[in-house]
Coordinates of C-alpha atoms in Angstrom, one line a residue:
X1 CA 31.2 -73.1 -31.1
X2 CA 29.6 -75.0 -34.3
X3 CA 33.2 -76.7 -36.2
X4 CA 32.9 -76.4 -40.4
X5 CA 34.4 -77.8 -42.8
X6 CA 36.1 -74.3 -43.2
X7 CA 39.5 -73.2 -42.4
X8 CA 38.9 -72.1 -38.8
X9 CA 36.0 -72.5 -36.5
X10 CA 33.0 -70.4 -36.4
X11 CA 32.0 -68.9 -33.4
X12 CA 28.2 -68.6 -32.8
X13 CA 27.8 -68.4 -28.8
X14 CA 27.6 -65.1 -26.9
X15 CA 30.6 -64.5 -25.0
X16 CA 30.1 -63.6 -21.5
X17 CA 32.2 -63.2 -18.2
X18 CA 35.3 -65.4 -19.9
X19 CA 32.9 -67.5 -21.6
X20 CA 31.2 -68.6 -24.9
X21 CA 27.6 -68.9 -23.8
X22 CA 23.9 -69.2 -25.3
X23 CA 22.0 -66.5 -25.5
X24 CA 18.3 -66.7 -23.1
X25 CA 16.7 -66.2 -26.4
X26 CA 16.2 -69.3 -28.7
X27 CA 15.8 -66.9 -32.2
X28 CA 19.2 -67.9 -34.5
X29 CA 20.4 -66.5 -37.2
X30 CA 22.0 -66.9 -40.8
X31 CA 25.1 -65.4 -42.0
X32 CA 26.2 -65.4 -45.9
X33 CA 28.5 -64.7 -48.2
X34 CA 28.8 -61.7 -50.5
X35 CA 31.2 -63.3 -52.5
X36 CA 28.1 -66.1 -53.6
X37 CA 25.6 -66.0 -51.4
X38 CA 26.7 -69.4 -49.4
X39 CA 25.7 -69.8 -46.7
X40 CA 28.2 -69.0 -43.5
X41 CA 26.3 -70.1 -40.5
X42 CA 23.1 -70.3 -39.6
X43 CA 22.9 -70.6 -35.5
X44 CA 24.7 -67.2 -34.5
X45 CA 23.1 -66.1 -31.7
X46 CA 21.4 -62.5 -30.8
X47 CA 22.1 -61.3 -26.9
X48 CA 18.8 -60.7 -25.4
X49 CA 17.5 -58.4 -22.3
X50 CA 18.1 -61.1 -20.0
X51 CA 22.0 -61.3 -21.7
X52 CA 22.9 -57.7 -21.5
X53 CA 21.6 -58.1 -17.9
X54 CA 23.9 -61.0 -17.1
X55 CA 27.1 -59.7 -19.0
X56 CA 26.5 -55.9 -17.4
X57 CA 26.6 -57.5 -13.7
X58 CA 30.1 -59.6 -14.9
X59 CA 31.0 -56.4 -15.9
X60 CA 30.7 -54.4 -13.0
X61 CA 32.1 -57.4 -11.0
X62 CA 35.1 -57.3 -12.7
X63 CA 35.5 -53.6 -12.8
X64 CA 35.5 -53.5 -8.8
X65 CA 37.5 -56.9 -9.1
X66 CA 41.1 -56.6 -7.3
X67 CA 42.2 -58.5 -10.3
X68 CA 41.8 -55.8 -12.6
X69 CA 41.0 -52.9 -11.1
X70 CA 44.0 -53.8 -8.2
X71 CA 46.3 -54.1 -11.1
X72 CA 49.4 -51.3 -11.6
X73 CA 49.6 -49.5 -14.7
X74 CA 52.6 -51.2 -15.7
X75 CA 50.7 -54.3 -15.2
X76 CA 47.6 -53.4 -17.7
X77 CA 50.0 -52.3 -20.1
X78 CA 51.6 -55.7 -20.0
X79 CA 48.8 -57.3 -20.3
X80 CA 47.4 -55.0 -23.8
X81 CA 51.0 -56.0 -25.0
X82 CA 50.1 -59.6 -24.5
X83 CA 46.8 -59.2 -26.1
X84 CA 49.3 -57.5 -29.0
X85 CA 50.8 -61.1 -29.2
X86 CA 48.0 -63.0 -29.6
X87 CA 46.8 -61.2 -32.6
X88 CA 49.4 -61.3 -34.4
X89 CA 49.7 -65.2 -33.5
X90 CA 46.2 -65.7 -35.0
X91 CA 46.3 -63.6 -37.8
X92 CA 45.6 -65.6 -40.3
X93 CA 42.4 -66.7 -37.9
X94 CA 41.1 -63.2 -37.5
X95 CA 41.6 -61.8 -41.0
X96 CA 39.3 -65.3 -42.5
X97 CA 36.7 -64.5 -40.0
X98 CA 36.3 -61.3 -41.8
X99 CA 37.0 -62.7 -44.8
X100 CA 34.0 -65.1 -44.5
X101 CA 31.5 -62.4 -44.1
X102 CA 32.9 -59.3 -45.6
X103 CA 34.4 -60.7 -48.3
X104 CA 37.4 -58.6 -47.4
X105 CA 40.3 -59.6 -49.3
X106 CA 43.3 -61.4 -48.0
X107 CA 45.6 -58.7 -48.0
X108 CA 43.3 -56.1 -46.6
X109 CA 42.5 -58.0 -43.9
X110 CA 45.4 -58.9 -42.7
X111 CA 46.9 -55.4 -42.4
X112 CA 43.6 -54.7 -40.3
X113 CA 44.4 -57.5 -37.7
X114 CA 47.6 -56.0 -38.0
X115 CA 46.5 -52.3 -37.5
X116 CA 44.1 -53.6 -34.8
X117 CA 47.2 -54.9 -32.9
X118 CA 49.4 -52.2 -33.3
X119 CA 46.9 -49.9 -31.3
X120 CA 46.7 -52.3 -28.7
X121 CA 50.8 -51.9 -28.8
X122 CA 50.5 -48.3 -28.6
X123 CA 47.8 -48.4 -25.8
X124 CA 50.2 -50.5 -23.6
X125 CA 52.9 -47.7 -23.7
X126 CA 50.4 -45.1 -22.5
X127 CA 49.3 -46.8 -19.2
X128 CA 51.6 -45.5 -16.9
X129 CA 52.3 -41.9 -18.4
X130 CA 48.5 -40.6 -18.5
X131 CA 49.7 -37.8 -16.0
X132 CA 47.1 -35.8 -13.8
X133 CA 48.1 -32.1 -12.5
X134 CA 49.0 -30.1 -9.7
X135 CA 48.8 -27.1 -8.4
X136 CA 50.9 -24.9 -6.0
X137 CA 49.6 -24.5 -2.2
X138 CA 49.9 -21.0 -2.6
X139 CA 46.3 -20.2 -0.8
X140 CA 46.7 -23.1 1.6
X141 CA 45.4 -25.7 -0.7
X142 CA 47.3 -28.4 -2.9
X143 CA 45.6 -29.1 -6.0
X144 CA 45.4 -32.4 -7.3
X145 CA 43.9 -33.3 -10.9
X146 CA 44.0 -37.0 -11.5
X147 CA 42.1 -39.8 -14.2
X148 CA 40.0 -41.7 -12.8
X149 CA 37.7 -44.7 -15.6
X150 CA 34.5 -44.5 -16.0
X151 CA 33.1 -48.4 -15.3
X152 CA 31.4 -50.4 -17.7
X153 CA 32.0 -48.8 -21.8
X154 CA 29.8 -49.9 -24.3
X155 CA 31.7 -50.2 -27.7
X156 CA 29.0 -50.6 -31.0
X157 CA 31.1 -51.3 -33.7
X158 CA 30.2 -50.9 -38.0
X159 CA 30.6 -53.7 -40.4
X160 CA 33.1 -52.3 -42.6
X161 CA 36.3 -52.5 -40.3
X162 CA 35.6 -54.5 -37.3
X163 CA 39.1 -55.5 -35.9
X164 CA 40.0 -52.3 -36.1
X165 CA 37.2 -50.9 -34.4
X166 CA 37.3 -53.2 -32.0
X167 CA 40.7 -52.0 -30.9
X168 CA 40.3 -48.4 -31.6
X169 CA 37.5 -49.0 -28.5
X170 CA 38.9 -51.2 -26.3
X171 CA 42.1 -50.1 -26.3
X172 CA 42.3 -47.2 -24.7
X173 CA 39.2 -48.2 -22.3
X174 CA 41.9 -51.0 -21.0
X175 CA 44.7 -48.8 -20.6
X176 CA 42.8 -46.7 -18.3
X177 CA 40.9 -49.3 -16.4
X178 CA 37.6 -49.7 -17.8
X179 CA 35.8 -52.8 -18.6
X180 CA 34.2 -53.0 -22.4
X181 CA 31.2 -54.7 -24.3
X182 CA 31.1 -55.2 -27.3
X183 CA 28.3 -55.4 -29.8
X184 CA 29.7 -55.7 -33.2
X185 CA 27.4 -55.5 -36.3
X186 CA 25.3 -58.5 -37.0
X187 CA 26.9 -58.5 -40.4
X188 CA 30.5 -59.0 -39.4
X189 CA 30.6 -60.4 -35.7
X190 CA 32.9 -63.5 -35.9
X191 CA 36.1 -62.0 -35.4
X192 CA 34.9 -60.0 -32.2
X193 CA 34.0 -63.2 -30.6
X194 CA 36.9 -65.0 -31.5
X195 CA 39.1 -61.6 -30.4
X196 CA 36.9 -61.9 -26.8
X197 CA 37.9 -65.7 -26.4
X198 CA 41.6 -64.6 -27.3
X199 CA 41.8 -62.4 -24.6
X200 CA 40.3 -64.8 -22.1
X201 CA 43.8 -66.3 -21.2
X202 CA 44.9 -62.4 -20.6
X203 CA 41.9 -60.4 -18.6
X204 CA 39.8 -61.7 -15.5
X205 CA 36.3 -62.7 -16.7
X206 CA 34.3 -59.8 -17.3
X207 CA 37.0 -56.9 -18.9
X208 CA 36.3 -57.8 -22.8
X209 CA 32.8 -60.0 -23.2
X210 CA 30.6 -59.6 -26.7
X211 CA 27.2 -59.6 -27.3
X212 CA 26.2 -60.3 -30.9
X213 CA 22.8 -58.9 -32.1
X214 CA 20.8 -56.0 -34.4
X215 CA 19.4 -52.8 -33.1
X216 CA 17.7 -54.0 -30.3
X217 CA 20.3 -55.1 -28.6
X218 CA 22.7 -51.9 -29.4
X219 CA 19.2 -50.0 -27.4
X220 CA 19.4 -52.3 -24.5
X221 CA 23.2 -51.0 -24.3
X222 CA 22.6 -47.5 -24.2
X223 CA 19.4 -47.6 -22.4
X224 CA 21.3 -49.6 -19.5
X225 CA 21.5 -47.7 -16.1
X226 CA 25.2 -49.2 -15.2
X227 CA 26.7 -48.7 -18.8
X228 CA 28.5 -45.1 -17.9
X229 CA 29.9 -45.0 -21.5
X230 CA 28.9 -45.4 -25.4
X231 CA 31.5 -45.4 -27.9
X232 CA 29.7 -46.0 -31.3
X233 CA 30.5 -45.7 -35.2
X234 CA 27.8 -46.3 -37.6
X235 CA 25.3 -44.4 -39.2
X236 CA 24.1 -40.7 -38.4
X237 CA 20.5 -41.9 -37.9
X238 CA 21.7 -44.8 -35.3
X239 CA 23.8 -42.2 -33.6
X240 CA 20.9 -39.8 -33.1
X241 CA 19.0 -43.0 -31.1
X242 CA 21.9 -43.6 -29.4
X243 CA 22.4 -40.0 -27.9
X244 CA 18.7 -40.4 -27.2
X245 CA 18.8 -43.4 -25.4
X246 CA 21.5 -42.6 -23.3
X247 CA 19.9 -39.2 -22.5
X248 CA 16.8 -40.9 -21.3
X249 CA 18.8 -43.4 -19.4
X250 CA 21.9 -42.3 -17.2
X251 CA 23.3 -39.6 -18.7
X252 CA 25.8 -42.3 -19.7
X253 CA 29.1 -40.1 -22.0
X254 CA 28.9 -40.9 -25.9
X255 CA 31.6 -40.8 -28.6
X256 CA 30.0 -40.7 -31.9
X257 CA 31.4 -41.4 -35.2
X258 CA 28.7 -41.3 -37.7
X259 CA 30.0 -40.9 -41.8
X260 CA 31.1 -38.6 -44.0
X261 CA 31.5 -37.4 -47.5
X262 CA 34.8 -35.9 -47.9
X263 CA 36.3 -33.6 -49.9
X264 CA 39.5 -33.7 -51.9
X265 CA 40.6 -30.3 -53.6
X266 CA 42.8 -30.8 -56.3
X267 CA 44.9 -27.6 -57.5
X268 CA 46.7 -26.3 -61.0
X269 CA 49.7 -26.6 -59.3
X270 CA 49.5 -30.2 -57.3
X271 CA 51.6 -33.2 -58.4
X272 CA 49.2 -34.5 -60.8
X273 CA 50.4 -38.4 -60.4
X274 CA 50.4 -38.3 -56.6
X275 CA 46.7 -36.7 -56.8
X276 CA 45.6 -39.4 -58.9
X277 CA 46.9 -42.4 -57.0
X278 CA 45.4 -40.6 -53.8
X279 CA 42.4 -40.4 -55.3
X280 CA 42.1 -43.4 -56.2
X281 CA 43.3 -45.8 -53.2
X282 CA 40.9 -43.3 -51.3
X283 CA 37.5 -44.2 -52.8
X284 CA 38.3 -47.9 -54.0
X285 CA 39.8 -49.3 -50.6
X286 CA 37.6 -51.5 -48.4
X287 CA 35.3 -51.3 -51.9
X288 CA 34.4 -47.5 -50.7
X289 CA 33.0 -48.9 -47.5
X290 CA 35.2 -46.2 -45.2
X291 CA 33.4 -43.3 -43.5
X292 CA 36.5 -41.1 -44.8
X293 CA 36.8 -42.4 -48.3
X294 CA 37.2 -39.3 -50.8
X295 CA 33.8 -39.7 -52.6
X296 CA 33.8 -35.6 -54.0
X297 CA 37.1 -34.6 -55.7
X298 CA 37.0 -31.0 -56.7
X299 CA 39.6 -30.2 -59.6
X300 CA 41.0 -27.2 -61.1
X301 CA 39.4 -25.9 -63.8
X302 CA 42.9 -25.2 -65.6
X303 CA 43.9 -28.9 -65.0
X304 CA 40.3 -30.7 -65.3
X305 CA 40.5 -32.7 -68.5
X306 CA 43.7 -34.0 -67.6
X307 CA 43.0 -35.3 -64.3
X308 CA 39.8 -36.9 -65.4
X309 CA 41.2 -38.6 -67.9
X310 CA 44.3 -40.2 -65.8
X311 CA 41.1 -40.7 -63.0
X312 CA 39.1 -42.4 -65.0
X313 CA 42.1 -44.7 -66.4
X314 CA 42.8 -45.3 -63.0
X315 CA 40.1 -46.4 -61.9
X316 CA 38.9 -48.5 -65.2
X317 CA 42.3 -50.4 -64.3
X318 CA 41.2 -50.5 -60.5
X319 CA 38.5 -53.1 -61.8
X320 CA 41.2 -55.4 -63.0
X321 CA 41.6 -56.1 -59.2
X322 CA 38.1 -57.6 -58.6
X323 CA 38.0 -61.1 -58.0
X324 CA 37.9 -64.1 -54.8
X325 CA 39.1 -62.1 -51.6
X326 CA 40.6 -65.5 -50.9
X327 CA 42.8 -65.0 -53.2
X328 CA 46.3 -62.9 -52.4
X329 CA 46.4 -61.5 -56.0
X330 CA 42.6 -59.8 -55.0
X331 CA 43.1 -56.0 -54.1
X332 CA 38.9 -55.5 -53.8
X333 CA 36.4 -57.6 -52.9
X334 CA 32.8 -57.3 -52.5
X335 CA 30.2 -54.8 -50.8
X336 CA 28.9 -56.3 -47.5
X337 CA 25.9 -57.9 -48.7
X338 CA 22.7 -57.5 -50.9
X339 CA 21.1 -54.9 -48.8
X340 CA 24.5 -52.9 -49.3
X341 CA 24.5 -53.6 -53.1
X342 CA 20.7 -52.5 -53.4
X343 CA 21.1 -49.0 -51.6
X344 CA 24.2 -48.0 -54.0
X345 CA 22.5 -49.1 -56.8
X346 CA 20.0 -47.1 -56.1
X347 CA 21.4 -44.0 -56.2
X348 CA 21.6 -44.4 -59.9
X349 CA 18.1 -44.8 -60.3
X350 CA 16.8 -42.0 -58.0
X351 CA 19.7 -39.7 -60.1
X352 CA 19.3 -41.0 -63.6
X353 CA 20.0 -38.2 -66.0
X354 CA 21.5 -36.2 -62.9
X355 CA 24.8 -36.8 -63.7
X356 CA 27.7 -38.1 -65.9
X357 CA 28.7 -41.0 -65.9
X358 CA 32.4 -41.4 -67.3
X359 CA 33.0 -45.4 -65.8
X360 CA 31.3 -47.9 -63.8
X361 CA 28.0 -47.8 -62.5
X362 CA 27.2 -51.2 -62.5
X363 CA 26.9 -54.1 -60.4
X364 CA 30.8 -56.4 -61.4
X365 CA 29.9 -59.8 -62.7
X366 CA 26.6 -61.9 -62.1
X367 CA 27.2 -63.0 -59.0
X368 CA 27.9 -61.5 -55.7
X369 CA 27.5 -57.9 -54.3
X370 CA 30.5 -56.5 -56.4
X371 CA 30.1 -52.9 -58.2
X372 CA 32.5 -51.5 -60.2
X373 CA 34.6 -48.7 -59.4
X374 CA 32.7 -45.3 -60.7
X375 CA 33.5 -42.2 -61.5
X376 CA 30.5 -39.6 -61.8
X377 CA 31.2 -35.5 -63.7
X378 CA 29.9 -32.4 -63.0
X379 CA 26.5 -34.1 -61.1
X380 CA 23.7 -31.9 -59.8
X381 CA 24.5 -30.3 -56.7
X382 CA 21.5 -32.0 -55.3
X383 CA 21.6 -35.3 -56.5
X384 CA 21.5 -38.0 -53.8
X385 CA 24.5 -39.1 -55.1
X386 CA 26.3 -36.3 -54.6
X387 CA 25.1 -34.7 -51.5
X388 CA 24.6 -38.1 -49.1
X389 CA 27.3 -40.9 -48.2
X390 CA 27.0 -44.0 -50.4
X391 CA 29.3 -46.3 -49.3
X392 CA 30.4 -47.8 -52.2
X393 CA 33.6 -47.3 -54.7
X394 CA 31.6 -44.4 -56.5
X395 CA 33.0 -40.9 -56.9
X396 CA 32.1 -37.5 -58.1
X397 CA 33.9 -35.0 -59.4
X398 CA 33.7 -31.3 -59.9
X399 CA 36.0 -28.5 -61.1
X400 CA 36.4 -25.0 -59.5
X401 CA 37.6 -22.0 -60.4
X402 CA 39.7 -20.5 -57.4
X403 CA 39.9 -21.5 -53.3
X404 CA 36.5 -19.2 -52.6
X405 CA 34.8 -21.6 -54.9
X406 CA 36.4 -24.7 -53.2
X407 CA 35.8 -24.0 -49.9
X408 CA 32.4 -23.2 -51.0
X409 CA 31.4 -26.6 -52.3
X410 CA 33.8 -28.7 -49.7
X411 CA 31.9 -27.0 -46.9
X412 CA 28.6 -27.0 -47.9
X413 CA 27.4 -30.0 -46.4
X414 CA 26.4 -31.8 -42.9
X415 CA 29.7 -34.2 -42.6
X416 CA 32.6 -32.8 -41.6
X417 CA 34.7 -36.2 -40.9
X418 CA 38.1 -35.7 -43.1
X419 CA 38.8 -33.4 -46.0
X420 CA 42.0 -32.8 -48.0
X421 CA 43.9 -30.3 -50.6
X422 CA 46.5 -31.0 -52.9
X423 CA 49.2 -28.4 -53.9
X424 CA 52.3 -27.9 -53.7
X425 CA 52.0 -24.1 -51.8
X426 CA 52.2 -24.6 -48.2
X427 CA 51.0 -21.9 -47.5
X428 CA 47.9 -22.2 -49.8
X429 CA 47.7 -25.8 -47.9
X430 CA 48.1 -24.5 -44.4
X431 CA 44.9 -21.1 -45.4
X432 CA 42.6 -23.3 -47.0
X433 CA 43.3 -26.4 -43.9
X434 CA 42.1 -24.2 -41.3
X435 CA 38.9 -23.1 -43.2
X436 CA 37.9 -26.6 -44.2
X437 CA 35.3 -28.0 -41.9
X438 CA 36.6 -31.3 -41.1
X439 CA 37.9 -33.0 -37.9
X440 CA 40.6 -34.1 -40.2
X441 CA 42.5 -32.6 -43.1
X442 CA 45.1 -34.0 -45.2
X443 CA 48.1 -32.3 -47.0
X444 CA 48.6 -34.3 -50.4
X445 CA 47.3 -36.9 -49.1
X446 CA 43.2 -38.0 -48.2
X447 CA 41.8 -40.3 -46.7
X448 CA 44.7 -40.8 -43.7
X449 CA 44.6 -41.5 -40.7
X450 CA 46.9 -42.1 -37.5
X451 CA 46.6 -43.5 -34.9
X452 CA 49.0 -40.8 -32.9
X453 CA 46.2 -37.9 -33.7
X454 CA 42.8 -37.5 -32.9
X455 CA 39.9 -39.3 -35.2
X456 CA 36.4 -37.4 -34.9
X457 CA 34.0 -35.3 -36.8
X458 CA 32.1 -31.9 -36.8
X459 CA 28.8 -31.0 -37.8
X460 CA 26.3 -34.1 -38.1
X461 CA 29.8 -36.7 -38.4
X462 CA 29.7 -36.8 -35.2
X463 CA 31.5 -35.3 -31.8
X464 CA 34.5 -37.0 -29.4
X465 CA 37.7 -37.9 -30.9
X466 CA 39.6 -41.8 -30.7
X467 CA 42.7 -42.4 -30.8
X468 CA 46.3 -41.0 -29.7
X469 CA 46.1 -38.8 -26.2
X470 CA 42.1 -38.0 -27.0
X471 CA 41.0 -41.7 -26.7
X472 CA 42.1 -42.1 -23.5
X473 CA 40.8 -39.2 -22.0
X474 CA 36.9 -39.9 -23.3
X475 CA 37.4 -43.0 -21.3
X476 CA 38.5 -41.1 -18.5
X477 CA 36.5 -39.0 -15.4
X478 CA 38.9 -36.3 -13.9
X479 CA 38.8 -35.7 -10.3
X480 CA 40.1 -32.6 -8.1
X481 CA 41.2 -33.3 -4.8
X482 CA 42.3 -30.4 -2.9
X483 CA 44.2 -30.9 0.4
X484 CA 44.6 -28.5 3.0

């Protein structure tokens, strides 16, 4: 680990079978700051062939190990309650990783670590009550169904919420015996190898190890014969490799999670205030960086003006919360880095004269990668801006006549990730749900998730679901045994 004269120290090693470790490559790399540009680190380490090699192997070993794999339910759900505890003891720790190379503001990510934790919490009560089946003898045989792992998991994690994918992987591929590596993005991987080193004191070497790097070393994963799963959220075109890869390979099972461009649909009859705040938190959290932030809000003709004028006031106030994400009094920082604040910039180059734009649309300040928080009307169905994800706290609005027209426009796209409609007719809510193309859809309220439910999408978003009952089985093989 290389010590700085910042508030914690910065981890730069791999971390393999219990260990920080170098990498059998010599290439290091530099990490900034989106906040100014300074610079973070420059020795993290990428994991190599001969690295994914080494930590597969510790895997496997500690898979077959009788000290994980000999362990009792009760006993693994212990020890994710433990891992629970040490989260929450270094809190402060995990969120400033983040922090550092994010720019993720102090607030924000501390309710991560603290959503990251909570799953682990909710993971431990589930490790002795993931039932199998039976079946009566009535033709001679007894039918048993039970759950057995799958191995070594693969978890490739995104940028934008790292602690919390982190758990949403590992998590349930603990509770049900698996082992996991993880390969978070290169542009946020402190706190996973910090989390790893955390858990050291909890798991046998082997069960959690990390393996920083780009693309290459996310193909090495999925092209590995003894990896048996792939969870990954990212990108729709990364996700298409992946599946690819793992194809070619093994035949190894894949959870994808790749974007989305959700829907809002705001009706005459909705509580216009509610609406508003929704829509609002929903496209300026995390600075837009969430695959289910509400970037297309369809509105009413007969209530249009209105809401656009309490949207836009909304989110022209929403700027007033820019600033340091060191700061507590910050509610939104900056976008990841200058590659992230080039591609949503230009989208309003490729769409100029396209669309409308009532506020924002501008890189915040001089320095950093902050944009302001936009709000685009009426743009052309096939602007870029309108019809791909961008990532950023930009969104675009559209009225409707009547729910035909809605569901129309909502649908008429490849993402199908999380949706939402606001009324106050349940049984309008309830019609128009079940028609919306979404793996999730939320009742005056978008952008929601929990951790209780199912998480996936449809169409080119993705397929598999995390979280609740779902995540554990996708870590999970079942087996019949029939007994005479």
């Amino acid at each position: 680990m290389t010590t700085t004269e910042n508030a914690f120290p910065i981890p730069t090693q791999l971390f393999i079978n219990g260990e920080y470790t170098d990498s059998s490559s010599s290439e290091r790399v530099s990490v900034y700051s989106p906040v100014d540009g300074s610079l973070v680190t420059d020795k993290l380490q990428y994991a190599a062939e001969d690295d994914v090699n080494r930590a597969v192997a510790s895997a496997q070993t500690a898979f077959r190990s009788k000290s994980w794999a000999g362990l009792t339910a009760k006993e693994r759900g212990r020890a994710l309650m433990r891992i629970y505890q040490v989260m929450l003891a270094h809190k402060e720790e995990l969120a400033w990783l983040d922090r550092v190379t994010m720019g993720k503001p102090v607030n924000s990510g501390l309710a991560e670590v603290q959503l990251a934790a909570d799953l682990f919490e909710y993971y431990a009560g589930w490790t002795d009550k993931h039932a199998g089946d039976t079946f009566p003898a009535d033709d001679g045989f007894l039918k048993i169904v039970q759950h057995e792992p799958l191995g070594v998991c693969a978890g490739i994690l995104p940028w934008n919420g790292p602690l919390a994918l982190i758990a949403v992987k590992t998590a349930p591929a603990l509770a049900t015996g698996n082992v996991m590596i993880l390969k978070p993005s290169e542009k946020s991987p402190l706190s996973a190898l910090r989390f790893a080193s955390l858990v050291a004191d909890i798991l046998p070497p082997g069960v959690v190890q990390v393996l920083t790097g780009a693309g290459a070393t996310g193909e090495l994963l999925a092209r590995h014969p003894q990896i048996r799963k792939i969870s990954f959220t990212g990108s729709g075109l990364t996700g298409k490799k992946i599946q690819r890869a793992a194809a070619e390979s093994n035949l190894k099972r894949v959870t994808l999670e790749l974007g989305g461009k959700t829907p809002a649909g705001i009706f005459e009859d909705c509580n216009l205030e509610n609406a508003v705040k929704w829509a609002v938190d929903a496209i300026t959290k995390n600075t837009g960086q969430v695959c289910i932030a509400a970037s297309r809000i369809y509105v009413q003709e007969s209530i249009a003006e209105e809401f656009v004028d309490a949207f836009v006031k909304s989110m022209k106030a929403a700027a007033d919360g820019i600033g340091d994400p060191h700061s507590a009094d910050t509610k939104y920082g900056p976008l990841a880095d200058q590659a992230q604040l080039a591609r949503v910039q230009s989208f309003f180059t490729e769409d100029a004269g396209k669309t409308q734009v009532l506020v924002g649309g501008h890189r915040h300040g001089e320095k950093g990668c902050f944009f302001e928080p936009t709000v685009l009307y009426n743009p052309d169905p096939q602007a870029s801006v309108y019809k791909n994800e961008i990532f950023g706290p930009v969104a675009c609005v559209r009225t409707f006549k009547d729910e035909e027209d809605f569901l129309q426009m909502a649908n008429d796209t490849e993402y199908g990730l999380n949706a939402a409609v606001f009324t106050k007719d349940i049984n309008r809510a309830l019609r128009i749900s079940s028609r919306l193309e979404s793996g999730t859809v939320g009742v005056n309220c978008v952008s929601m998730l929990d951790y209780q439910v199912p998480f996936g999408g449809s169409k080119q978003s993705g397929f598999g679901r995390e979280f609740g009952l779902y995540g554990l089985k996708s870590y999970t093989e079942p087996k019949s045994i029939l007994v005479k």
